[in-house]
Amino acid sequence: MSLIPPSRVFPPPERLLLGPGPSQVHPRVLAALGLPLVGHLDPAFVALMEETKRMLREVFGTKNDLTIPISGTGSAGLEATIVNLVEPGDEVVIGVNGVFGTRLTDVAERAGASVVRAEAPWGEVVPPETIAAALGRARKPRLLALVHAETSTGAWQPLEEASRLAHEHGALFVIDCVTSLGGCPVDIDRMGVDAAYSGTQKCLSCPPGLSPVTFGPRAVERLRARTHQVRSWYLDLTMLEKYWGEERVYHHTAPISMNYALYEALRVVLEEGLDARFARHRRSHEALVAGLEALGLEMAVAPGRRLWMLTSVRIPAGVDDAAVRRALLEDDHIEIGGGLGPLKGQTWRIGLMGESSTEANVRRLLSALGRLLPRHGFACDAESGVAAAGRAYGAA
Ligand SMILES: *Cc1c(COP(=O)(O)O)cnc(C)c1O
């Protein structure tokens, strides 16, 4: 191994990020990452922490006091939520219709829970009857967890009925809103969500590295009533809330620059306004679908269940998944995602998250696909995609 350092700084290639995350980052957020550091207990940093909590509450749609960014990516928020709410031997019900529901079951089992799965095929949502039946199979379910926006498939899970069912069974209602937060309504308080976690690199358009979580009164009560210590020292909210609360007790050094970035990203989100931001995600998605269908492609998720920020499209028979994605990346500098699990090789996942969700990006992708697909064995009218998207934008 060479001991000589590379002769130049890392040169990231130019990319347009239209995959399942990370998404495009606003230049103001990139600039915030380069600001000089202050100490993590500096009064100026404490002021930034307070503003961050206030803005996060607004974006989550909650009054929850315990609303903070966990240090780590979305999976750290997932693990924090589970290990703080679950004690060994608890029964939990988890909706499983993709990668992230599956990950929730893994984390819950490692935390000592016994998991009852409410399953649905990948690409579909978990229906209320399945949720009710799973809650009924558990003797005393501690919580029901659902993935609001299943990024692995593009399915949009409805919450209202599930929230009611969870509470009828005396269970906490927990959601994964890693991909939905900042792209479509999440409304924590209105939906009766007791605890939720998100991530920075999807519709908040910030680099990966922090995971906003929010715990409501019932979840905090559960935390106080625990009879076992939280099984993770790093993610123990009873300690983290003392750093993010009035006491400012040192726990671990907050990732200063990432918190600058999140602060700026939240300012960008709120300056646009949540309703305008959601409408932009919806418009871009509808134009993308119109364009893809005009090219002759089929969507993998049924209408009415499709996420605005992640569109799954079926790869036509005979087309080489990896070759098309490689050509898009190398020739057009566009990243899209492949399918996961049972959908591997079956679907492409196109993310229009946060800053990525623009008319120019939709047109650029459709134009590239229109040129590429015929070369990879799928006959289509190259210009038809962009034209259909243009009409959809015009009609919106
Ligand atoms: C991305 C994602 C996660 C995991 O986040 P990481 O930042 O990759 O750790 C969890 N849930 C959903 C729905 C996601 O899209």
mmCIF file of C-alpha atoms and ligand atoms in Angstrom:
data_model
loop_
_atom_site.group_PDB
_atom_site.id
_atom_site.type_symbol
_atom_site.label_atom_id
_atom_site.label_comp_id
_atom_site.label_asym_id
_atom_site.label_seq_id
_atom_site.Cartn_x
_atom_site.Cartn_y
_atom_site.Cartn_z
ATOM 1 C CA MET A 1 0.000 0.000 0.000
ATOM 2 C CA SER A 2 1.307 3.446 -0.938
ATOM 3 C CA LEU A 3 2.079 5.877 1.875
ATOM 4 C CA ILE A 4 2.096 8.854 -0.468
ATOM 5 C CA PRO A 5 -1.127 10.890 -0.351
ATOM 6 C CA PRO A 6 -3.004 11.421 -3.629
ATOM 7 C CA SER A 7 -1.730 14.460 -5.480
ATOM 8 C CA ARG A 8 -5.079 16.209 -5.829
ATOM 9 C CA VAL A 9 -8.328 16.700 -3.962
ATOM 10 C CA PHE A 10 -11.084 14.256 -4.802
ATOM 11 C CA PRO A 11 -12.865 15.431 -7.957
ATOM 12 C CA PRO A 12 -16.533 14.357 -7.770
ATOM 13 C CA PRO A 13 -17.900 13.787 -11.292
ATOM 14 C CA GLU A 14 -20.851 15.903 -12.378
ATOM 15 C CA ARG A 15 -24.069 14.032 -11.576
ATOM 16 C CA LEU A 16 -27.790 14.625 -11.618
ATOM 17 C CA LEU A 17 -29.123 12.552 -8.717
ATOM 18 C CA LEU A 18 -32.507 11.069 -9.699
ATOM 19 C CA GLY A 19 -32.226 7.868 -7.694
ATOM 20 C CA PRO A 20 -33.617 6.784 -4.312
ATOM 21 C CA GLY A 21 -31.295 9.217 -2.452
ATOM 22 C CA PRO A 22 -29.164 11.140 -1.925
ATOM 23 C CA SER A 23 -30.933 13.907 -3.835
ATOM 24 C CA GLN A 24 -29.550 17.127 -5.311
ATOM 25 C CA VAL A 25 -28.359 19.511 -2.585
ATOM 26 C CA HIS A 26 -29.111 23.252 -2.728
ATOM 27 C CA PRO A 27 -25.953 25.381 -3.144
ATOM 28 C CA ARG A 28 -26.810 27.224 0.086
ATOM 29 C CA VAL A 29 -26.684 23.912 1.953
ATOM 30 C CA LEU A 30 -23.355 22.947 0.377
ATOM 31 C CA ALA A 31 -21.997 26.356 1.382
ATOM 32 C CA ALA A 32 -23.151 25.830 4.985
ATOM 33 C CA LEU A 33 -20.990 22.676 5.171
ATOM 34 C CA GLY A 34 -17.884 24.789 4.575
ATOM 35 C CA LEU A 35 -18.483 27.322 7.358
ATOM 36 C CA PRO A 36 -15.960 27.580 10.229
ATOM 37 C CA LEU A 37 -16.667 25.365 13.217
ATOM 38 C CA VAL A 38 -17.790 26.499 16.657
ATOM 39 C CA GLY A 39 -17.835 24.300 19.752
ATOM 40 C CA HIS A 40 -20.828 22.036 20.278
ATOM 41 C CA LEU A 41 -21.719 23.865 23.519
ATOM 42 C CA ASP A 42 -21.073 27.362 22.117
ATOM 43 C CA PRO A 43 -24.060 29.665 22.743
ATOM 44 C CA ALA A 44 -24.213 30.302 18.984
ATOM 45 C CA PHE A 45 -24.505 26.561 18.317
ATOM 46 C CA VAL A 46 -27.112 26.225 21.058
ATOM 47 C CA ALA A 47 -29.146 28.924 19.295
ATOM 48 C CA LEU A 48 -28.867 26.956 16.036
ATOM 49 C CA MET A 49 -30.052 23.801 17.843
ATOM 50 C CA GLU A 50 -33.146 25.618 19.136
ATOM 51 C CA GLU A 51 -34.002 26.983 15.690
ATOM 52 C CA THR A 52 -33.456 23.547 14.153
ATOM 53 C CA LYS A 53 -35.896 21.939 16.601
ATOM 54 C CA ARG A 54 -38.456 24.673 15.884
ATOM 55 C CA MET A 55 -38.148 24.235 12.112
ATOM 56 C CA LEU A 56 -38.265 20.434 12.379
ATOM 57 C CA ARG A 57 -41.533 20.652 14.348
ATOM 58 C CA GLU A 58 -42.985 22.765 11.581
ATOM 59 C CA VAL A 59 -41.911 20.358 8.837
ATOM 60 C CA PHE A 60 -43.125 17.286 10.788
ATOM 61 C CA GLY A 61 -46.411 19.041 11.638
ATOM 62 C CA THR A 62 -46.079 18.550 15.372
ATOM 63 C CA LYS A 63 -45.879 20.316 18.713
ATOM 64 C CA ASN A 64 -43.748 17.489 20.160
ATOM 65 C CA ASP A 65 -41.047 18.870 22.435
ATOM 66 C CA LEU A 66 -38.775 15.873 21.817
ATOM 67 C CA THR A 67 -38.053 16.591 18.145
ATOM 68 C CA ILE A 68 -34.326 16.416 17.387
ATOM 69 C CA PRO A 69 -31.872 15.240 14.720
ATOM 70 C CA ILE A 70 -30.122 11.993 15.682
ATOM 71 C CA SER A 71 -26.461 11.831 14.612
ATOM 72 C CA GLY A 72 -26.381 9.231 11.844
ATOM 73 C CA THR A 73 -28.352 8.471 8.694
ATOM 74 C CA GLY A 74 -32.013 7.464 8.485
ATOM 75 C CA SER A 75 -31.256 3.969 9.757
ATOM 76 C CA ALA A 76 -29.917 5.508 12.987
ATOM 77 C CA GLY A 77 -33.287 7.199 13.469
ATOM 78 C CA LEU A 78 -35.012 3.874 12.779
ATOM 79 C CA GLU A 79 -32.867 2.111 15.347
ATOM 80 C CA ALA A 80 -33.226 4.961 17.875
ATOM 81 C CA THR A 81 -37.014 4.849 17.592
ATOM 82 C CA ILE A 82 -37.174 1.092 18.067
ATOM 83 C CA VAL A 83 -34.614 0.661 20.860
ATOM 84 C CA ASN A 84 -36.133 3.491 22.895
ATOM 85 C CA LEU A 85 -39.710 2.200 22.623
ATOM 86 C CA VAL A 86 -39.133 -1.549 22.789
ATOM 87 C CA GLU A 87 -38.117 -3.634 25.796
ATOM 88 C CA PRO A 88 -37.016 -7.248 25.592
ATOM 89 C CA GLY A 89 -40.053 -9.535 25.298
ATOM 90 C CA ASP A 90 -42.386 -6.844 23.884
ATOM 91 C CA GLU A 91 -44.622 -7.723 20.984
ATOM 92 C CA VAL A 92 -44.573 -5.348 18.040
ATOM 93 C CA VAL A 93 -46.515 -5.297 14.764
ATOM 94 C CA ILE A 94 -44.635 -4.191 11.664
ATOM 95 C CA GLY A 95 -45.917 -3.580 8.148
ATOM 96 C CA VAL A 96 -43.661 -5.398 5.692
ATOM 97 C CA ASN A 97 -43.968 -4.633 1.966
ATOM 98 C CA GLY A 98 -40.399 -3.728 1.051
ATOM 99 C CA VAL A 99 -36.823 -3.253 2.215
ATOM 100 C CA PHE A 100 -37.498 -0.785 5.000
ATOM 101 C CA GLY A 101 -40.316 -2.682 6.668
ATOM 102 C CA THR A 102 -38.016 -5.714 6.567
ATOM 103 C CA ARG A 103 -35.231 -3.636 8.156
ATOM 104 C CA LEU A 104 -37.622 -2.577 10.939
ATOM 105 C CA THR A 105 -38.324 -6.238 11.763
ATOM 106 C CA ASP A 106 -34.583 -6.973 11.888
ATOM 107 C CA VAL A 107 -33.876 -4.076 14.254
ATOM 108 C CA ALA A 108 -36.875 -4.895 16.462
ATOM 109 C CA GLU A 109 -35.822 -8.539 16.759
ATOM 110 C CA ARG A 110 -32.270 -7.514 17.678
ATOM 111 C CA ALA A 111 -33.822 -5.282 20.372
ATOM 112 C CA GLY A 112 -35.460 -8.393 21.849
ATOM 113 C CA ALA A 113 -38.978 -7.864 20.517
ATOM 114 C CA SER A 114 -41.188 -10.574 19.151
ATOM 115 C CA VAL A 115 -42.405 -9.360 15.766
ATOM 116 C CA VAL A 116 -45.795 -9.959 14.194
ATOM 117 C CA ARG A 117 -45.612 -9.156 10.473
ATOM 118 C CA ALA A 118 -48.425 -7.434 8.584
ATOM 119 C CA GLU A 119 -47.339 -8.396 5.091
ATOM 120 C CA ALA A 120 -48.248 -7.237 1.613
ATOM 121 C CA PRO A 121 -46.619 -7.915 -1.764
ATOM 122 C CA TRP A 122 -43.786 -5.540 -2.701
ATOM 123 C CA GLY A 123 -45.225 -2.618 -4.672
ATOM 124 C CA GLU A 124 -48.523 -2.682 -2.777
ATOM 125 C CA VAL A 125 -49.543 -1.048 0.491
ATOM 126 C CA VAL A 126 -50.509 -2.949 3.646
ATOM 127 C CA PRO A 127 -54.350 -2.970 3.776
ATOM 128 C CA PRO A 128 -56.195 -2.126 7.017
ATOM 129 C CA GLU A 129 -57.619 -5.696 7.265
ATOM 130 C CA THR A 130 -54.088 -7.114 7.310
ATOM 131 C CA ILE A 131 -53.026 -4.597 9.943
ATOM 132 C CA ALA A 132 -56.101 -5.342 12.075
ATOM 133 C CA ALA A 133 -55.493 -9.094 11.803
ATOM 134 C CA ALA A 134 -51.830 -8.733 12.811
ATOM 135 C CA LEU A 135 -52.734 -6.534 15.796
ATOM 136 C CA GLY A 136 -55.311 -9.186 16.744
ATOM 137 C CA ARG A 137 -52.676 -11.954 16.624
ATOM 138 C CA ALA A 138 -50.503 -10.085 19.148
ATOM 139 C CA ARG A 139 -51.567 -10.397 22.774
ATOM 140 C CA LYS A 140 -50.401 -6.973 23.893
ATOM 141 C CA PRO A 141 -48.821 -5.096 20.978
ATOM 142 C CA ARG A 142 -46.447 -2.397 22.172
ATOM 143 C CA LEU A 143 -46.392 -0.608 18.840
ATOM 144 C CA LEU A 144 -47.453 -0.695 15.219
ATOM 145 C CA ALA A 145 -44.790 0.536 12.777
ATOM 146 C CA LEU A 146 -45.431 1.325 9.111
ATOM 147 C CA VAL A 147 -43.274 2.743 6.346
ATOM 148 C CA HIS A 148 -45.093 5.818 5.020
ATOM 149 C CA ALA A 149 -43.079 6.006 1.785
ATOM 150 C CA GLU A 150 -41.515 2.639 0.858
ATOM 151 C CA THR A 151 -38.554 3.830 -1.193
ATOM 152 C CA SER A 152 -37.715 0.310 -2.334
ATOM 153 C CA THR A 153 -41.002 0.025 -4.253
ATOM 154 C CA GLY A 154 -42.586 3.468 -4.609
ATOM 155 C CA ALA A 155 -45.748 2.604 -2.621
ATOM 156 C CA TRP A 156 -47.476 5.274 -0.504
ATOM 157 C CA GLN A 157 -48.912 3.784 2.700
ATOM 158 C CA PRO A 158 -52.119 5.446 4.002
ATOM 159 C CA LEU A 159 -51.964 6.214 7.734
ATOM 160 C CA GLU A 160 -55.349 7.261 9.086
ATOM 161 C CA GLU A 161 -57.033 3.885 9.520
ATOM 162 C CA ALA A 162 -53.814 2.294 10.792
ATOM 163 C CA SER A 163 -53.433 4.990 13.436
ATOM 164 C CA ARG A 164 -56.950 4.328 14.700
ATOM 165 C CA LEU A 165 -56.370 0.559 14.762
ATOM 166 C CA ALA A 166 -53.085 0.888 16.636
ATOM 167 C CA HIS A 167 -54.648 3.036 19.350
ATOM 168 C CA GLU A 168 -57.686 0.732 19.662
ATOM 169 C CA HIS A 169 -55.230 -2.046 20.496
ATOM 170 C CA GLY A 170 -53.345 0.142 22.984
ATOM 171 C CA ALA A 171 -50.275 0.239 20.717
ATOM 172 C CA LEU A 172 -48.107 3.226 19.863
ATOM 173 C CA PHE A 173 -48.288 4.288 16.220
ATOM 174 C CA VAL A 174 -44.813 4.653 14.681
ATOM 175 C CA ILE A 175 -43.952 5.687 11.128
ATOM 176 C CA ASP A 176 -40.874 5.736 8.931
ATOM 177 C CA CYS A 177 -41.102 9.028 7.040
ATOM 178 C CA VAL A 178 -37.516 9.051 5.764
ATOM 179 C CA THR A 179 -38.581 9.612 2.170
ATOM 180 C CA SER A 180 -41.920 11.379 2.689
ATOM 181 C CA LEU A 181 -40.813 14.237 4.964
ATOM 182 C CA GLY A 182 -40.582 17.457 2.959
ATOM 183 C CA GLY A 183 -42.108 15.910 -0.180
ATOM 184 C CA CYS A 184 -45.721 15.168 0.790
ATOM 185 C CA PRO A 185 -47.884 15.814 3.853
ATOM 186 C CA VAL A 186 -46.745 13.871 6.938
ATOM 187 C CA ASP A 187 -48.829 15.680 9.621
ATOM 188 C CA ILE A 188 -47.563 13.855 12.700
ATOM 189 C CA ASP A 189 -50.077 15.342 15.151
ATOM 190 C CA ARG A 190 -53.109 15.269 12.876
ATOM 191 C CA MET A 191 -52.414 11.591 11.971
ATOM 192 C CA GLY A 192 -52.018 10.593 15.632
ATOM 193 C CA VAL A 193 -48.438 9.413 15.087
ATOM 194 C CA ASP A 194 -46.678 8.762 18.408
ATOM 195 C CA ALA A 195 -43.127 8.511 17.080
ATOM 196 C CA ALA A 196 -41.479 9.024 13.692
ATOM 197 C CA TYR A 197 -38.044 9.205 12.143
ATOM 198 C CA SER A 198 -36.729 10.644 8.918
ATOM 199 C CA GLY A 199 -33.460 11.323 7.106
ATOM 200 C CA THR A 200 -31.769 14.340 5.597
ATOM 201 C CA GLN A 201 -30.823 13.135 2.100
ATOM 202 C CA LYS A 202 -34.225 12.486 0.576
ATOM 203 C CA CYS A 203 -36.815 15.291 0.274
ATOM 204 C CA LEU A 204 -34.978 17.617 2.688
ATOM 205 C CA SER A 205 -32.155 17.731 0.104
ATOM 206 C CA CYS A 206 -29.297 17.787 2.547
ATOM 207 C CA PRO A 207 -26.360 15.341 2.522
ATOM 208 C CA PRO A 208 -26.882 12.062 4.427
ATOM 209 C CA GLY A 209 -25.773 12.210 8.056
ATOM 210 C CA LEU A 210 -28.614 13.232 10.356
ATOM 211 C CA SER A 211 -31.933 11.608 11.174
ATOM 212 C CA PRO A 212 -34.688 13.846 12.533
ATOM 213 C CA VAL A 213 -36.921 12.037 15.031
ATOM 214 C CA THR A 214 -40.021 13.136 16.907
ATOM 215 C CA PHE A 215 -41.535 11.534 20.005
ATOM 216 C CA GLY A 216 -45.038 12.524 21.155
ATOM 217 C CA PRO A 217 -46.489 12.441 24.699
ATOM 218 C CA ARG A 218 -47.428 8.724 24.638
ATOM 219 C CA ALA A 219 -43.992 7.723 23.344
ATOM 220 C CA VAL A 220 -42.243 9.879 25.955
ATOM 221 C CA GLU A 221 -44.439 8.291 28.653
ATOM 222 C CA ARG A 222 -43.304 4.847 27.428
ATOM 223 C CA LEU A 223 -39.692 5.993 27.558
ATOM 224 C CA ARG A 224 -40.153 7.112 31.202
ATOM 225 C CA ALA A 225 -41.933 3.876 32.141
ATOM 226 C CA ARG A 226 -39.162 1.579 30.872
ATOM 227 C CA THR A 227 -37.972 -1.068 33.291
ATOM 228 C CA HIS A 228 -34.794 -1.880 31.318
ATOM 229 C CA GLN A 229 -32.125 0.591 30.277
ATOM 230 C CA VAL A 230 -32.194 1.474 26.572
ATOM 231 C CA ARG A 231 -30.018 -1.139 24.862
ATOM 232 C CA SER A 232 -27.990 1.377 22.876
ATOM 233 C CA TRP A 233 -25.834 3.930 24.653
ATOM 234 C CA TYR A 234 -25.348 6.130 21.581
ATOM 235 C CA LEU A 235 -29.048 6.272 20.672
ATOM 236 C CA ASP A 236 -30.477 6.532 24.204
ATOM 237 C CA LEU A 237 -32.993 9.394 24.017
ATOM 238 C CA THR A 238 -33.101 9.754 27.796
ATOM 239 C CA MET A 239 -29.504 11.002 27.537
ATOM 240 C CA LEU A 240 -29.798 12.740 24.154
ATOM 241 C CA GLU A 241 -32.755 14.828 25.350
ATOM 242 C CA LYS A 242 -30.519 16.267 28.095
ATOM 243 C CA TYR A 243 -28.082 17.566 25.470
ATOM 244 C CA TRP A 244 -30.832 18.883 23.169
ATOM 245 C CA GLY A 245 -32.880 20.188 26.133
ATOM 246 C CA GLU A 246 -32.261 22.883 28.782
ATOM 247 C CA GLU A 247 -29.474 21.022 30.598
ATOM 248 C CA ARG A 248 -27.035 20.890 27.616
ATOM 249 C CA VAL A 249 -25.283 17.898 29.164
ATOM 250 C CA TYR A 250 -22.477 16.561 26.987
ATOM 251 C CA HIS A 251 -23.317 13.162 25.507
ATOM 252 C CA HIS A 252 -21.446 12.939 22.185
ATOM 253 C CA THR A 253 -20.008 15.709 20.044
ATOM 254 C CA ALA A 254 -22.729 16.877 17.679
ATOM 255 C CA PRO A 255 -21.635 16.724 14.018
ATOM 256 C CA ILE A 256 -21.373 20.520 13.788
ATOM 257 C CA SER A 257 -21.172 20.918 9.997
ATOM 258 C CA MET A 258 -24.046 18.509 9.343
ATOM 259 C CA ASN A 259 -26.174 20.508 11.754
ATOM 260 C CA TYR A 260 -25.275 23.711 9.872
ATOM 261 C CA ALA A 261 -26.372 21.961 6.694
ATOM 262 C CA LEU A 262 -29.684 20.753 8.137
ATOM 263 C CA TYR A 263 -30.420 24.211 9.524
ATOM 264 C CA GLU A 264 -29.917 25.740 6.085
ATOM 265 C CA ALA A 265 -31.857 22.947 4.340
ATOM 266 C CA LEU A 266 -34.833 23.517 6.660
ATOM 267 C CA ARG A 267 -34.678 27.256 5.946
ATOM 268 C CA VAL A 268 -34.819 26.483 2.223
ATOM 269 C CA VAL A 269 -37.812 24.140 2.764
ATOM 270 C CA LEU A 270 -39.773 26.670 4.833
ATOM 271 C CA GLU A 271 -38.952 29.582 2.522
ATOM 272 C CA GLU A 272 -40.530 27.637 -0.334
ATOM 273 C CA GLY A 273 -43.450 26.718 1.943
ATOM 274 C CA LEU A 274 -44.646 23.176 2.593
ATOM 275 C CA ASP A 275 -47.754 23.367 0.403
ATOM 276 C CA ALA A 276 -45.830 24.780 -2.561
ATOM 277 C CA ARG A 277 -43.157 22.134 -2.089
ATOM 278 C CA PHE A 278 -45.691 19.289 -2.015
ATOM 279 C CA ALA A 279 -47.424 20.703 -5.126
ATOM 280 C CA ARG A 280 -44.062 20.820 -6.926
ATOM 281 C CA HIS A 281 -43.387 17.152 -6.075
ATOM 282 C CA ARG A 282 -46.833 16.166 -7.277
ATOM 283 C CA ARG A 283 -46.553 18.094 -10.574
ATOM 284 C CA SER A 284 -43.115 16.661 -11.367
ATOM 285 C CA HIS A 285 -44.289 13.123 -10.616
ATOM 286 C CA GLU A 286 -47.387 13.449 -12.797
ATOM 287 C CA ALA A 287 -45.347 14.868 -15.677
ATOM 288 C CA LEU A 288 -42.765 12.091 -15.294
ATOM 289 C CA VAL A 289 -45.460 9.380 -15.380
ATOM 290 C CA ALA A 290 -47.076 10.987 -18.441
ATOM 291 C CA GLY A 291 -43.682 11.023 -20.158
ATOM 292 C CA LEU A 292 -42.742 7.451 -19.233
ATOM 293 C CA GLU A 293 -46.135 6.142 -20.370
ATOM 294 C CA ALA A 294 -45.824 8.045 -23.648
ATOM 295 C CA LEU A 295 -42.516 6.229 -24.197
ATOM 296 C CA GLY A 296 -44.447 2.991 -23.731
ATOM 297 C CA LEU A 297 -43.231 2.119 -20.239
ATOM 298 C CA GLU A 298 -45.431 0.719 -17.458
ATOM 299 C CA MET A 299 -45.588 1.823 -13.850
ATOM 300 C CA ALA A 300 -44.930 -0.798 -11.152
ATOM 301 C CA VAL A 301 -47.339 0.677 -8.580
ATOM 302 C CA ALA A 302 -51.103 1.081 -9.044
ATOM 303 C CA PRO A 303 -52.486 4.605 -9.572
ATOM 304 C CA GLY A 304 -53.478 6.241 -6.300
ATOM 305 C CA ARG A 305 -50.703 4.413 -4.421
ATOM 306 C CA ARG A 306 -47.743 6.014 -6.174
ATOM 307 C CA LEU A 307 -45.302 8.185 -4.283
ATOM 308 C CA TRP A 308 -44.637 11.626 -5.749
ATOM 309 C CA MET A 309 -40.955 11.455 -4.853
ATOM 310 C CA LEU A 310 -40.133 7.917 -6.025
ATOM 311 C CA THR A 311 -41.550 6.401 -9.194
ATOM 312 C CA SER A 312 -41.033 2.703 -9.929
ATOM 313 C CA VAL A 313 -41.228 1.762 -13.575
ATOM 314 C CA ARG A 314 -41.117 -1.733 -15.075
ATOM 315 C CA ILE A 315 -38.056 -2.574 -17.146
ATOM 316 C CA PRO A 316 -39.365 -3.759 -20.538
ATOM 317 C CA ALA A 317 -38.683 -7.410 -21.410
ATOM 318 C CA GLY A 318 -35.337 -7.913 -23.118
ATOM 319 C CA VAL A 319 -33.843 -4.608 -21.936
ATOM 320 C CA ASP A 320 -30.617 -4.904 -19.923
ATOM 321 C CA ASP A 321 -31.195 -3.145 -16.579
ATOM 322 C CA ALA A 322 -27.541 -2.491 -15.729
ATOM 323 C CA ALA A 323 -26.538 -1.465 -19.261
ATOM 324 C CA VAL A 324 -29.206 1.243 -19.438
ATOM 325 C CA ARG A 325 -28.349 2.609 -16.001
ATOM 326 C CA ARG A 326 -24.647 2.590 -16.887
ATOM 327 C CA ALA A 327 -25.286 4.478 -20.137
ATOM 328 C CA LEU A 328 -27.445 7.036 -18.329
ATOM 329 C CA LEU A 329 -24.663 7.605 -15.810
ATOM 330 C CA GLU A 330 -21.735 7.645 -18.206
ATOM 331 C CA ASP A 331 -23.251 9.482 -21.180
ATOM 332 C CA ASP A 332 -25.827 11.697 -19.496
ATOM 333 C CA HIS A 333 -24.451 11.910 -15.930
ATOM 334 C CA ILE A 334 -27.850 10.907 -14.534
ATOM 335 C CA GLU A 335 -28.200 8.462 -11.648
ATOM 336 C CA ILE A 336 -31.392 6.430 -11.239
ATOM 337 C CA GLY A 337 -31.878 3.367 -8.999
ATOM 338 C CA GLY A 338 -32.382 -0.301 -9.755
ATOM 339 C CA GLY A 339 -34.938 -2.561 -8.113
ATOM 340 C CA LEU A 340 -34.294 -4.273 -4.779
ATOM 341 C CA GLY A 341 -35.208 -7.716 -3.419
ATOM 342 C CA PRO A 342 -37.864 -9.435 -5.556
ATOM 343 C CA LEU A 343 -37.932 -6.345 -7.833
ATOM 344 C CA LYS A 344 -34.225 -6.559 -8.687
ATOM 345 C CA GLY A 345 -33.861 -6.480 -12.477
ATOM 346 C CA GLN A 346 -37.631 -5.832 -12.719
ATOM 347 C CA THR A 347 -37.876 -2.101 -12.015
ATOM 348 C CA TRP A 348 -36.056 1.189 -12.199
ATOM 349 C CA ARG A 349 -36.546 3.612 -9.350
ATOM 350 C CA ILE A 350 -36.640 7.270 -10.317
ATOM 351 C CA GLY A 351 -36.358 9.728 -7.461
ATOM 352 C CA LEU A 352 -37.671 13.265 -7.754
ATOM 353 C CA MET A 353 -36.835 14.312 -4.224
ATOM 354 C CA GLY A 354 -36.475 17.866 -2.929
ATOM 355 C CA GLU A 355 -34.168 19.881 -5.175
ATOM 356 C CA SER A 356 -34.190 17.050 -7.743
ATOM 357 C CA SER A 357 -37.912 17.510 -8.417
ATOM 358 C CA THR A 358 -37.919 20.083 -11.242
ATOM 359 C CA GLU A 359 -39.356 20.358 -14.739
ATOM 360 C CA ALA A 360 -35.877 20.688 -16.230
ATOM 361 C CA ASN A 361 -34.774 17.427 -14.596
ATOM 362 C CA VAL A 362 -37.902 15.554 -15.698
ATOM 363 C CA ARG A 363 -37.304 16.721 -19.282
ATOM 364 C CA ARG A 364 -33.603 15.865 -19.155
ATOM 365 C CA LEU A 365 -34.286 12.315 -17.962
ATOM 366 C CA LEU A 366 -37.117 11.653 -20.434
ATOM 367 C CA SER A 367 -35.046 12.970 -23.290
ATOM 368 C CA ALA A 368 -32.110 10.741 -22.308
ATOM 369 C CA LEU A 369 -34.366 7.669 -21.953
ATOM 370 C CA GLY A 370 -36.019 8.403 -25.305
ATOM 371 C CA ARG A 371 -32.597 8.376 -26.966
ATOM 372 C CA LEU A 372 -31.227 5.386 -25.027
ATOM 373 C CA LEU A 373 -34.069 2.856 -25.003
ATOM 374 C CA PRO A 374 -34.199 2.212 -28.779
ATOM 375 C CA ARG A 375 -30.444 1.492 -28.670
ATOM 376 C CA HIS A 376 -31.112 -1.117 -25.978
ATOM 377 C CA GLY A 377 -33.816 -2.969 -27.871
ATOM 378 C CA PHE A 378 -36.971 -1.083 -26.871
ATOM 379 C CA ALA A 379 -38.637 0.720 -29.752
ATOM 380 C CA CYS A 380 -40.153 4.075 -28.840
ATOM 381 C CA ASP A 381 -40.667 7.548 -30.241
ATOM 382 C CA ALA A 382 -37.720 9.397 -28.685
ATOM 383 C CA GLU A 383 -39.442 12.777 -28.454
ATOM 384 C CA SER A 384 -42.807 11.542 -27.168
ATOM 385 C CA GLY A 385 -41.780 11.445 -23.494
ATOM 386 C CA VAL A 386 -40.651 15.052 -23.253
ATOM 387 C CA ALA A 387 -43.688 16.189 -25.262
ATOM 388 C CA ALA A 388 -46.128 14.400 -22.937
ATOM 389 C CA ALA A 389 -44.378 15.779 -19.841
ATOM 390 C CA GLY A 390 -44.571 19.275 -21.345
ATOM 391 C CA ARG A 391 -48.322 18.861 -21.871
ATOM 392 C CA ALA A 392 -48.746 17.618 -18.279
ATOM 393 C CA TYR A 393 -46.882 20.659 -16.953
ATOM 394 C CA GLY A 394 -48.974 22.894 -19.180
ATOM 395 C CA ALA A 395 -52.191 21.376 -17.844
ATOM 396 C CA ALA A 396 -51.102 21.473 -14.170
HETATM 397 C C1 LIG B 1 -33.347 5.763 2.896
HETATM 398 C C2 LIG B 1 -34.349 5.145 3.803
HETATM 399 C C3 LIG B 1 -34.017 4.646 5.076
HETATM 400 C C4 LIG B 1 -32.608 4.515 5.565
HETATM 401 O O1 LIG B 1 -31.912 5.684 5.554
HETATM 402 P P1 LIG B 1 -30.317 5.668 5.441
HETATM 403 O O2 LIG B 1 -30.055 7.137 5.401
HETATM 404 O O3 LIG B 1 -29.974 4.967 4.182
HETATM 405 O O4 LIG B 1 -29.775 5.028 6.640
HETATM 406 C C5 LIG B 1 -35.038 4.155 5.869
HETATM 407 N N1 LIG B 1 -36.305 4.151 5.448
HETATM 408 C C6 LIG B 1 -36.664 4.598 4.226
HETATM 409 C C7 LIG B 1 -38.092 4.559 3.815
HETATM 410 C C8 LIG B 1 -35.696 5.111 3.372
HETATM 411 O O5 LIG B 1 -36.048 5.547 2.158
#
